[in-house]
CSV table of C-alpha atoms in Angstrom, one decimal:
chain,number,residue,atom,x,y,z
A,20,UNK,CA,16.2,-7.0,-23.8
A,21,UNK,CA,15.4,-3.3,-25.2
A,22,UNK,CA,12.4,-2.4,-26.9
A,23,UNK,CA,13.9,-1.9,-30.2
A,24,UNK,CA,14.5,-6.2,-30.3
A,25,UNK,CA,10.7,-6.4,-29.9
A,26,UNK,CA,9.1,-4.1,-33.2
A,27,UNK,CA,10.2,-0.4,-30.8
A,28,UNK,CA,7.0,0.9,-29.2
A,29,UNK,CA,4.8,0.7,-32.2
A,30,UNK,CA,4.7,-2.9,-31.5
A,31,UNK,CA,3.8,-2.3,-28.1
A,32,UNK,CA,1.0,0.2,-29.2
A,33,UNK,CA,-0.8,-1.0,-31.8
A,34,UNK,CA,-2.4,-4.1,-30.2
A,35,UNK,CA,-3.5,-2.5,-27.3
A,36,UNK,CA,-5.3,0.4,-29.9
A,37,UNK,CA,-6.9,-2.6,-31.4
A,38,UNK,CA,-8.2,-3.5,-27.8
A,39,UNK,CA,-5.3,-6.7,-27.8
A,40,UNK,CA,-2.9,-7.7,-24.6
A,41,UNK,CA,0.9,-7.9,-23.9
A,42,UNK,CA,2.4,-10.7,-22.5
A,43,UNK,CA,4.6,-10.5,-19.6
A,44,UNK,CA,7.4,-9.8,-21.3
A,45,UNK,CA,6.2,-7.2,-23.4
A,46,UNK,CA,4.8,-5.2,-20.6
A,47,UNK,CA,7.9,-5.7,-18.7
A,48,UNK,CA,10.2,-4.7,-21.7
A,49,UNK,CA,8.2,-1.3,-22.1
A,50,UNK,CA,7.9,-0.7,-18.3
A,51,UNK,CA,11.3,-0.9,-18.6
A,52,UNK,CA,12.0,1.6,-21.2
A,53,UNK,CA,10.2,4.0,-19.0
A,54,UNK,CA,12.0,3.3,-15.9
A,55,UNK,CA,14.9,3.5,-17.9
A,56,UNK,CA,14.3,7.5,-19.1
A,57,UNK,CA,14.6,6.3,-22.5
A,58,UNK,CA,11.1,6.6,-23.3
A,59,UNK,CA,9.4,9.9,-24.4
A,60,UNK,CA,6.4,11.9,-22.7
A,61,UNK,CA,4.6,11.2,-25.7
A,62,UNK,CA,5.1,7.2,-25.9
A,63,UNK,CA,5.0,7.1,-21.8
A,64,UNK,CA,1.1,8.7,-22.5
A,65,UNK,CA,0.1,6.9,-25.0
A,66,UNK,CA,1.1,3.8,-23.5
A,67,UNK,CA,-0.4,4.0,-20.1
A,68,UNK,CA,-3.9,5.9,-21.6
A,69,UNK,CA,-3.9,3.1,-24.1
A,70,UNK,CA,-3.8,0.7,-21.2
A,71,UNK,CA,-6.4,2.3,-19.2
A,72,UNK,CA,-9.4,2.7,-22.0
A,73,UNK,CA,-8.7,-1.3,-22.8
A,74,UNK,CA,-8.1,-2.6,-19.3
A,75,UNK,CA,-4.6,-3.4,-18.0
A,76,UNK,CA,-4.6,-7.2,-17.8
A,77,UNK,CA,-3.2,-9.0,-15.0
A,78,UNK,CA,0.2,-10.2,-17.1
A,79,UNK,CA,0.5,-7.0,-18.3
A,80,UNK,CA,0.5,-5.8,-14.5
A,81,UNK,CA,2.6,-8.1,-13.2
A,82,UNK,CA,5.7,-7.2,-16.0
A,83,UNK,CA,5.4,-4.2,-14.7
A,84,UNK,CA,6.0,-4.5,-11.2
A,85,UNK,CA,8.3,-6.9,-12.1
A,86,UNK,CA,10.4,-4.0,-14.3
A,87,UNK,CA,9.6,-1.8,-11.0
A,88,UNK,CA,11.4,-4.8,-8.9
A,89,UNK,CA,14.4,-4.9,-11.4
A,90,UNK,CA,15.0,-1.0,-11.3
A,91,UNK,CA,14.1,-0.9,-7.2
A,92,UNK,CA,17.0,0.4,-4.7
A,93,UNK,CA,16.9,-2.7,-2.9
A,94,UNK,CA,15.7,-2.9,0.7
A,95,UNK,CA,17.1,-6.1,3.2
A,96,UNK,CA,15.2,-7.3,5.9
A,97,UNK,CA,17.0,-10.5,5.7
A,98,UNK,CA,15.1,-13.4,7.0
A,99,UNK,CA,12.0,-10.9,8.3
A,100,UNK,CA,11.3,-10.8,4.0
A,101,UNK,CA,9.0,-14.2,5.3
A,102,UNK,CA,7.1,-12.1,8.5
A,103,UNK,CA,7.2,-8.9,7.8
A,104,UNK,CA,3.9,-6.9,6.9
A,105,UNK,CA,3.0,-4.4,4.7
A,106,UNK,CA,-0.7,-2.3,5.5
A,107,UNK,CA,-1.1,0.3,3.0
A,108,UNK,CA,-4.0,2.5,0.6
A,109,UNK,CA,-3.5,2.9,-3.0
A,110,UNK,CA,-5.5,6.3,-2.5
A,111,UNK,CA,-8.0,7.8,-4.9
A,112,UNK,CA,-11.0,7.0,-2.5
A,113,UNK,CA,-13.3,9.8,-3.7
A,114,UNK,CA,-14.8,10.1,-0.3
A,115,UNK,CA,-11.5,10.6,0.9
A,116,UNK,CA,-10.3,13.8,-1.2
A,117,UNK,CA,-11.0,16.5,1.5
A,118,UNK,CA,-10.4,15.0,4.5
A,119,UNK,CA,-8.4,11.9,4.7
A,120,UNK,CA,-7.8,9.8,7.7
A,121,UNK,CA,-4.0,7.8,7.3
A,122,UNK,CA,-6.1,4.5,8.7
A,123,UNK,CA,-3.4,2.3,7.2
A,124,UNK,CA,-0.4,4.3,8.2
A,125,UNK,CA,-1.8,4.3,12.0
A,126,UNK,CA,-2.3,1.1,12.1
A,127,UNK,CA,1.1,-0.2,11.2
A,128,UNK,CA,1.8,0.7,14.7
A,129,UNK,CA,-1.3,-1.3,16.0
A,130,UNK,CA,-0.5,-4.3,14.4
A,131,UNK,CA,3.6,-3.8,15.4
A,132,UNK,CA,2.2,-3.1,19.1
A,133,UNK,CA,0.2,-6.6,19.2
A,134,UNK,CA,3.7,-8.0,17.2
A,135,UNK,CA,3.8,-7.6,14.0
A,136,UNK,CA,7.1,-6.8,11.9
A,137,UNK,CA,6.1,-4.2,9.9
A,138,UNK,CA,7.5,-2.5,6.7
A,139,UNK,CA,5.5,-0.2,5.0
A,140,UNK,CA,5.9,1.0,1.6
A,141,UNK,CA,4.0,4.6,1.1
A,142,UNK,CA,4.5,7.9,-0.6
A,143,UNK,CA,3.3,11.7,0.2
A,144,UNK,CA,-0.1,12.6,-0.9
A,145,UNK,CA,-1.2,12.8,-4.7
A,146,UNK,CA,-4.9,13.3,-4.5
A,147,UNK,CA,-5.8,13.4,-0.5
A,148,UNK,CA,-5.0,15.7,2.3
A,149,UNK,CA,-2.6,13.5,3.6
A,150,UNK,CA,-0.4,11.0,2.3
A,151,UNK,CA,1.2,8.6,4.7
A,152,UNK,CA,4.6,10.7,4.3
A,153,UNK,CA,3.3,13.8,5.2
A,154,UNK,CA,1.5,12.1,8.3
A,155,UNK,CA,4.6,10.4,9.0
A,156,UNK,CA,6.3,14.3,9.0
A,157,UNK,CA,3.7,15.3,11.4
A,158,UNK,CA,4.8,12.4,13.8
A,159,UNK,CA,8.5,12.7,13.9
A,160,UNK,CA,9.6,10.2,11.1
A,161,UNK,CA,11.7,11.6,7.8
A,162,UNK,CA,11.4,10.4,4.3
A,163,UNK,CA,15.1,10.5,3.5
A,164,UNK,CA,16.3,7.3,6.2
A,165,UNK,CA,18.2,5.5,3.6
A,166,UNK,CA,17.7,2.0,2.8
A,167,UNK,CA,20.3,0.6,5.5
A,168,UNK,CA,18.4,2.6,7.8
A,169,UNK,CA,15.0,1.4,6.9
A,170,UNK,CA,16.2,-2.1,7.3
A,171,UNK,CA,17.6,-1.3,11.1
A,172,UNK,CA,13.9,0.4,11.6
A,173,UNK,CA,12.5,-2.8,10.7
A,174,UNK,CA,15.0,-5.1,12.6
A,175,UNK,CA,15.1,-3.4,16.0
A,176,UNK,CA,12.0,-1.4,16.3
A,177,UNK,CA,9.6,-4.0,14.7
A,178,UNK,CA,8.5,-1.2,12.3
A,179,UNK,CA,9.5,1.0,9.5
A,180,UNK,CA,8.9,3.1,6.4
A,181,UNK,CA,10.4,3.1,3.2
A,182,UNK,CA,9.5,6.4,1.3
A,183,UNK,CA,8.7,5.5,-2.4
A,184,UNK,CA,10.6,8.1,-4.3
A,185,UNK,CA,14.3,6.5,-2.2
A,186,UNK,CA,13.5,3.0,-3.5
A,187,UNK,CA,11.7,3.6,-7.0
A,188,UNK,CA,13.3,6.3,-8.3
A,189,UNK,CA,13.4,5.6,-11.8
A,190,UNK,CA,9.5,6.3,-11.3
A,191,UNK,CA,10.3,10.1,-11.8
A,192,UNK,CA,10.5,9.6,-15.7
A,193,UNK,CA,6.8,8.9,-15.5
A,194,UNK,CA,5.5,11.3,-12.8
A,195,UNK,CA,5.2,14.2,-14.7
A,196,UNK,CA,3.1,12.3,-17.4
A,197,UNK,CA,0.6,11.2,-14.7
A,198,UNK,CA,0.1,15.0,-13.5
A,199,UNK,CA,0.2,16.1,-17.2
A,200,UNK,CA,-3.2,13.6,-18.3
A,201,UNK,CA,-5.0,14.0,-14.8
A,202,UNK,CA,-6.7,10.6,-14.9
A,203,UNK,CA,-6.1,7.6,-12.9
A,204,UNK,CA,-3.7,5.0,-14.4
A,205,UNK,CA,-2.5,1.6,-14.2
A,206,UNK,CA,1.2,3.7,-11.9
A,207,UNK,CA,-2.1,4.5,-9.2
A,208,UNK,CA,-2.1,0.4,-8.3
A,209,UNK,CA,1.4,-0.4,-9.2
A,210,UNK,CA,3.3,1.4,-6.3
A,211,UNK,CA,0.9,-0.6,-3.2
A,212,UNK,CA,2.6,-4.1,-5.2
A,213,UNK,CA,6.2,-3.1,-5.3
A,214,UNK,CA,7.3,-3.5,-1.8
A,215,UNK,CA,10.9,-2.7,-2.1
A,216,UNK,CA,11.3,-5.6,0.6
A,217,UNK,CA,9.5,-8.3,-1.6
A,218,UNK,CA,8.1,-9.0,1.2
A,219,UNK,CA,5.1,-11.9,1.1
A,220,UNK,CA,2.2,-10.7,3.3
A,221,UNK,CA,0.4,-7.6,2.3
A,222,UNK,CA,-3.1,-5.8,3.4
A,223,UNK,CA,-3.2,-3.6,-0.1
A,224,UNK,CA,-6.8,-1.5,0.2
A,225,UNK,CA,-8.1,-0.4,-3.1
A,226,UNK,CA,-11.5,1.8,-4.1
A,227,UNK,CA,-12.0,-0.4,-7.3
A,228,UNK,CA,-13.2,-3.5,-6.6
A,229,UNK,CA,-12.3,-4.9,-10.4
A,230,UNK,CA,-9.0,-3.8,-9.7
A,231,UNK,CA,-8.9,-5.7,-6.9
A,232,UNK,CA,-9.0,-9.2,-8.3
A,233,UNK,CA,-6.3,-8.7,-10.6
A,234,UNK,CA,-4.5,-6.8,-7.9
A,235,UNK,CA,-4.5,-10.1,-6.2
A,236,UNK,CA,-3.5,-12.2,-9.1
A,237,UNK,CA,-0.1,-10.1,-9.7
A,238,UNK,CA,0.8,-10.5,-6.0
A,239,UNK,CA,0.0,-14.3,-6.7
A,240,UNK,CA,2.2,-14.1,-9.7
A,241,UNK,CA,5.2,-12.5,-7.9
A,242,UNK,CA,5.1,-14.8,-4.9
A,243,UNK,CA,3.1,-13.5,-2.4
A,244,UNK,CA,1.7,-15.9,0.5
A,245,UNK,CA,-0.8,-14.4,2.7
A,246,UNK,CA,-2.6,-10.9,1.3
A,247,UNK,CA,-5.6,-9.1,1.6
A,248,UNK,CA,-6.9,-6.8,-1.3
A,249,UNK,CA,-9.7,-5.0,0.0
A,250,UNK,CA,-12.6,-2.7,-0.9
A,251,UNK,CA,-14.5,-1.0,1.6
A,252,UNK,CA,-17.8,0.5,1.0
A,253,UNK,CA,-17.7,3.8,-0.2
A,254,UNK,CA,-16.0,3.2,-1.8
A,255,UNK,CA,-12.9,3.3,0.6
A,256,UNK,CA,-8.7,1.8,0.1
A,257,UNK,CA,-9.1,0.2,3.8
A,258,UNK,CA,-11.7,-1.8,5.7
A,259,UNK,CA,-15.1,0.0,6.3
A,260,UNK,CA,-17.2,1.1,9.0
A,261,UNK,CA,-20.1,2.3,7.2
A,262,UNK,CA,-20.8,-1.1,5.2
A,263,UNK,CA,-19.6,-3.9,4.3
A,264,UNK,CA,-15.8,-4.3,2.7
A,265,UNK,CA,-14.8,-6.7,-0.1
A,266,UNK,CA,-12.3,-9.0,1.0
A,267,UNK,CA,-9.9,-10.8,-1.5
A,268,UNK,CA,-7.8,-13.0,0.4
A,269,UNK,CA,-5.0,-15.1,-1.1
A,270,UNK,CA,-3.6,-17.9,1.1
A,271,UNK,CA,0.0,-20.0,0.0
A,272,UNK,CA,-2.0,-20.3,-3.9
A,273,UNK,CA,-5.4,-20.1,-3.2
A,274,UNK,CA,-7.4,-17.2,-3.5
A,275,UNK,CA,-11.2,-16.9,-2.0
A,276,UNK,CA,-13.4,-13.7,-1.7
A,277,UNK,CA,-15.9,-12.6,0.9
A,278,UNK,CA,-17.5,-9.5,2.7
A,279,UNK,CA,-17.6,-8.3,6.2
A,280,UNK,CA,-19.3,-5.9,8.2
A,281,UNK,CA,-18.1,-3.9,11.6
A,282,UNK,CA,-20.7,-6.0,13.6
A,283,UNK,CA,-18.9,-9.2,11.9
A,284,UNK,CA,-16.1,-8.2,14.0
A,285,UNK,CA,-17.3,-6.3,16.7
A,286,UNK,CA,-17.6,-3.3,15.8
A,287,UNK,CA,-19.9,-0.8,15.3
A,288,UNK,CA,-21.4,0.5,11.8
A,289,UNK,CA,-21.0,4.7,12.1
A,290,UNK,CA,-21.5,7.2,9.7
A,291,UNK,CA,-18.5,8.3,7.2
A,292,UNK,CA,-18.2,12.0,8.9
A,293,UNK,CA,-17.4,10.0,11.9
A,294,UNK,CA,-14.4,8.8,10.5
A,295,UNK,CA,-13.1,12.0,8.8
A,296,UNK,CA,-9.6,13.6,9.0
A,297,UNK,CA,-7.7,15.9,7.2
A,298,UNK,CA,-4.4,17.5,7.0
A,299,UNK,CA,-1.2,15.7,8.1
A,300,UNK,CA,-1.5,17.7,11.2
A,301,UNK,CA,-4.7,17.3,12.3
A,302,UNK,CA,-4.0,13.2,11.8
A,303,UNK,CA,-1.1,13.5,14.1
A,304,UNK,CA,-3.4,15.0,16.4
A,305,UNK,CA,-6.1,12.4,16.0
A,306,UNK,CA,-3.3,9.5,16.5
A,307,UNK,CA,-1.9,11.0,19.6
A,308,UNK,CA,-5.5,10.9,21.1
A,309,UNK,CA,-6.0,7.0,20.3
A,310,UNK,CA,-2.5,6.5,21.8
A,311,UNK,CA,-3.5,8.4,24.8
A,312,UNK,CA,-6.6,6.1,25.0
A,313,UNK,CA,-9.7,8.1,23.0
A,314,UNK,CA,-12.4,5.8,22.2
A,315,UNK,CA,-14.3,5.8,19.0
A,316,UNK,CA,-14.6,5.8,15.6
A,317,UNK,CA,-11.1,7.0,13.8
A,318,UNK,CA,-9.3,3.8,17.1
A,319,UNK,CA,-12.2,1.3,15.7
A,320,UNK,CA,-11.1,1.7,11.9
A,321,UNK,CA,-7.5,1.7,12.6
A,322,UNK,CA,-7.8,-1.4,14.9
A,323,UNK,CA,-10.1,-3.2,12.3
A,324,UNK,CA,-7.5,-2.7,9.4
A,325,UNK,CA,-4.7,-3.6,12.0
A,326,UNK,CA,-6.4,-6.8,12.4
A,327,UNK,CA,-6.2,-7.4,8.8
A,328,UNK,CA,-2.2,-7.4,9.3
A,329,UNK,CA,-2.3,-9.1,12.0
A,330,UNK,CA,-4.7,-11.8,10.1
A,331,UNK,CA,-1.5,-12.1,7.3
A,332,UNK,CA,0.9,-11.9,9.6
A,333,UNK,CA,-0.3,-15.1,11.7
A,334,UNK,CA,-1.3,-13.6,14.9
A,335,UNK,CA,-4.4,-13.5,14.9
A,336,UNK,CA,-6.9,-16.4,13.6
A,337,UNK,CA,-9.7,-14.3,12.2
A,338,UNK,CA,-10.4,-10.6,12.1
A,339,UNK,CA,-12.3,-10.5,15.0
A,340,UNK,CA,-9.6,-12.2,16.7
A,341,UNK,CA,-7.6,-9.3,15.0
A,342,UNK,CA,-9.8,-6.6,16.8
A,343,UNK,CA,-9.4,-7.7,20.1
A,344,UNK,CA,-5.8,-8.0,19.9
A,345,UNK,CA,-5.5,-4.4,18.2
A,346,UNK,CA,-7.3,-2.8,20.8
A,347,UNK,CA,-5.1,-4.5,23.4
A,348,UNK,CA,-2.0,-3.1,21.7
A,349,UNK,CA,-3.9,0.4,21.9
A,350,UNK,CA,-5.1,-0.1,25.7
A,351,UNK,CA,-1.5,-2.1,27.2
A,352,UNK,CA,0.3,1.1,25.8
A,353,UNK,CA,2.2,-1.3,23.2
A,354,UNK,CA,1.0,0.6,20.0
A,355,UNK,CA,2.8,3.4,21.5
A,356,UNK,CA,5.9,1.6,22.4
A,357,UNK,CA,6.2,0.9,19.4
A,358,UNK,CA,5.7,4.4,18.3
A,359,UNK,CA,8.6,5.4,20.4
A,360,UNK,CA,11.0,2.5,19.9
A,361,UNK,CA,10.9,3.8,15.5
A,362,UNK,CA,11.8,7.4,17.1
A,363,UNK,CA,14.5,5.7,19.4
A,364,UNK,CA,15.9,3.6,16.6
A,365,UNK,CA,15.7,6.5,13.9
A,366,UNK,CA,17.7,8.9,16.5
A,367,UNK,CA,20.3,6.8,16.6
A,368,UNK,CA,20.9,6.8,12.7
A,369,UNK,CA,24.0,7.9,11.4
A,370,UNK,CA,25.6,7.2,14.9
């Protein structure tokens, strides 16, 4: 259905100007029209601005991954679509900016060492020093595996990547509209809940707490079964050290929210310089040294938000459960098996 059968995009507009809210459909109809390249810069601004200054609704968010889903280069992992895990930032964290620290990205191979399946879903930086992509770079790991190739990371490895641009493409028609108006917008939170996988467990951080209820809904919506949508103080996309994190948690339907601190788990509170990163480089440095057995604050926050995905994945009962078993995966050598197996698998691509 095109947007010319609903009114064209002045009937998209004009309630959200007057503060109203688009159904489903609606949303998903003009997503669509943007994934589609069939919608101007003008309209794509308008729409998305109009959106912000009212506040995106959780419908209107979950038509829009839904139109993301619909335009996705699909990605198979077969049966693992129940299992698998996904651990990923959707960025902005102001604290953050000038020296990021890829917790998320290092931690997929935490969680895959203690036995996780793991299929992460990131991009290369937009705001930070170092988006999971250009960490992965730093590590060994391209962004152009294709999709067959993700899916055999996934299978025989027990982790893999799939880089944003191969599997949303059609985003392009809207990236030069986000640089353009310089704000955040509703794209910022849409990318961290359009697994190209559709896979059903999640650990999505986020710096804006609001965001993170509705975040939760539209994963509800679209059929997730075990996520975490957390805040951490900050305010940080990932489980805190400094303070306590927000905790959303949605379980087959039901959804409950709560707060935890490092000692809650284990762990102790440090100061955020403690935790600081910076370049893709520099994080590849930082991750060889917790592989190699470095104790302290950057292996604590990557094995608390591992224990997040190993909390949705079903290995571990609680978070502090979780910890235990991510520092064993960091101590036994796993983590970095698992490490190696991805750069094993990924050599033998195109074989």
């Amino acid at each position: 259905m095109g947007i010319d059968t609903i009114g064209g995009w002045p009937s998209v507009l004009r309630p959200l100007t007057q503060g109203g809210s688009l159904s489903v459909e609606v949303a998903g109809i003009a997503m669509t029209e943007i994934l589609e390249g069939k919608a101007s810069p003008a309209q794509i601004s308008a729409f998305i601005v109009a959106l912000r200054m009212k506040g995106e609704t959780v419908e209107e968010m979950t038509g829009m991954v839904r139109a993301m889903y619909d335009a996705a280069t699909p990605l198979d992992i077969g049966a693992l679509v129940d299992s698998a895990i996904d651990i990923v930032g959707a960025g902005g964290s102001p604290s953050r900016q000038q020296a990021a620290l890829n917790v998320s990205t290092m931690a997929c191979f935490v969680a895959a060492g203690a036995g996780a399946v793991v299929c992460k879903h990131g991009n290369r930086k937009a705001s930070s020093t170092s988006g999971a992509f250009d960490f992965l770079a730093a590590i060994g790991i391209p962004d152009d595996i294709a999709p067959e190739g993700v899916a055999r990371c996934v299978r025989e490895a027990g982790v893999g990547f799939a880089f944003a641009r191969t599997f949303h493409p059609a985003m392009r028609f809207a990236a030069p509209v986000r640089a353009e108006i310089g704000i955040p917008t509703v794209f910022n939170v849409l990318g961290p809940l359009a697994n190209p996988s559709r896979l059903r467990r999640q650990v999505i951080g986020v710096s804006d707490v609001v965001q993170a209820d509705k975040m939760i809904r539209v994963l509800e919506a679209n059929g997730a079964r075990h996520v975490l949508v957390v805040t951490g103080d900050g305010p940080l996309d990932e489980l805190a050290l400094t303070g306590e994190s927000s905790i959303h948690e949605l379980v087959d339907g039901t959804i409950r929210t709560y707060g935890i601190t490092p000692e809650m788990v284990g762990l102790p509170r440090v100061e955020a310089s403690a935790i600081d990163g910076g370049d893709a480089a520099r994080n590849a440095t930082l991750f060889a040294a917790m592989l190699d057995g470095e104790r302290g604050p950057v292996r604590d926050i990557v094995a608390l938000n591992a224990a997040a995905g190993l909390l949705v994945a079903g290995i571990a009962p609680d978070l502090a459960a979780g910890v235990e078993a991510a520092h064993a995966s960091i101590d036994s050598g796993a983590a970095a098996a698992a490490y190696q197996r991805l750069l094993d698998v990924i050599a033998t691509i195109g074989d």
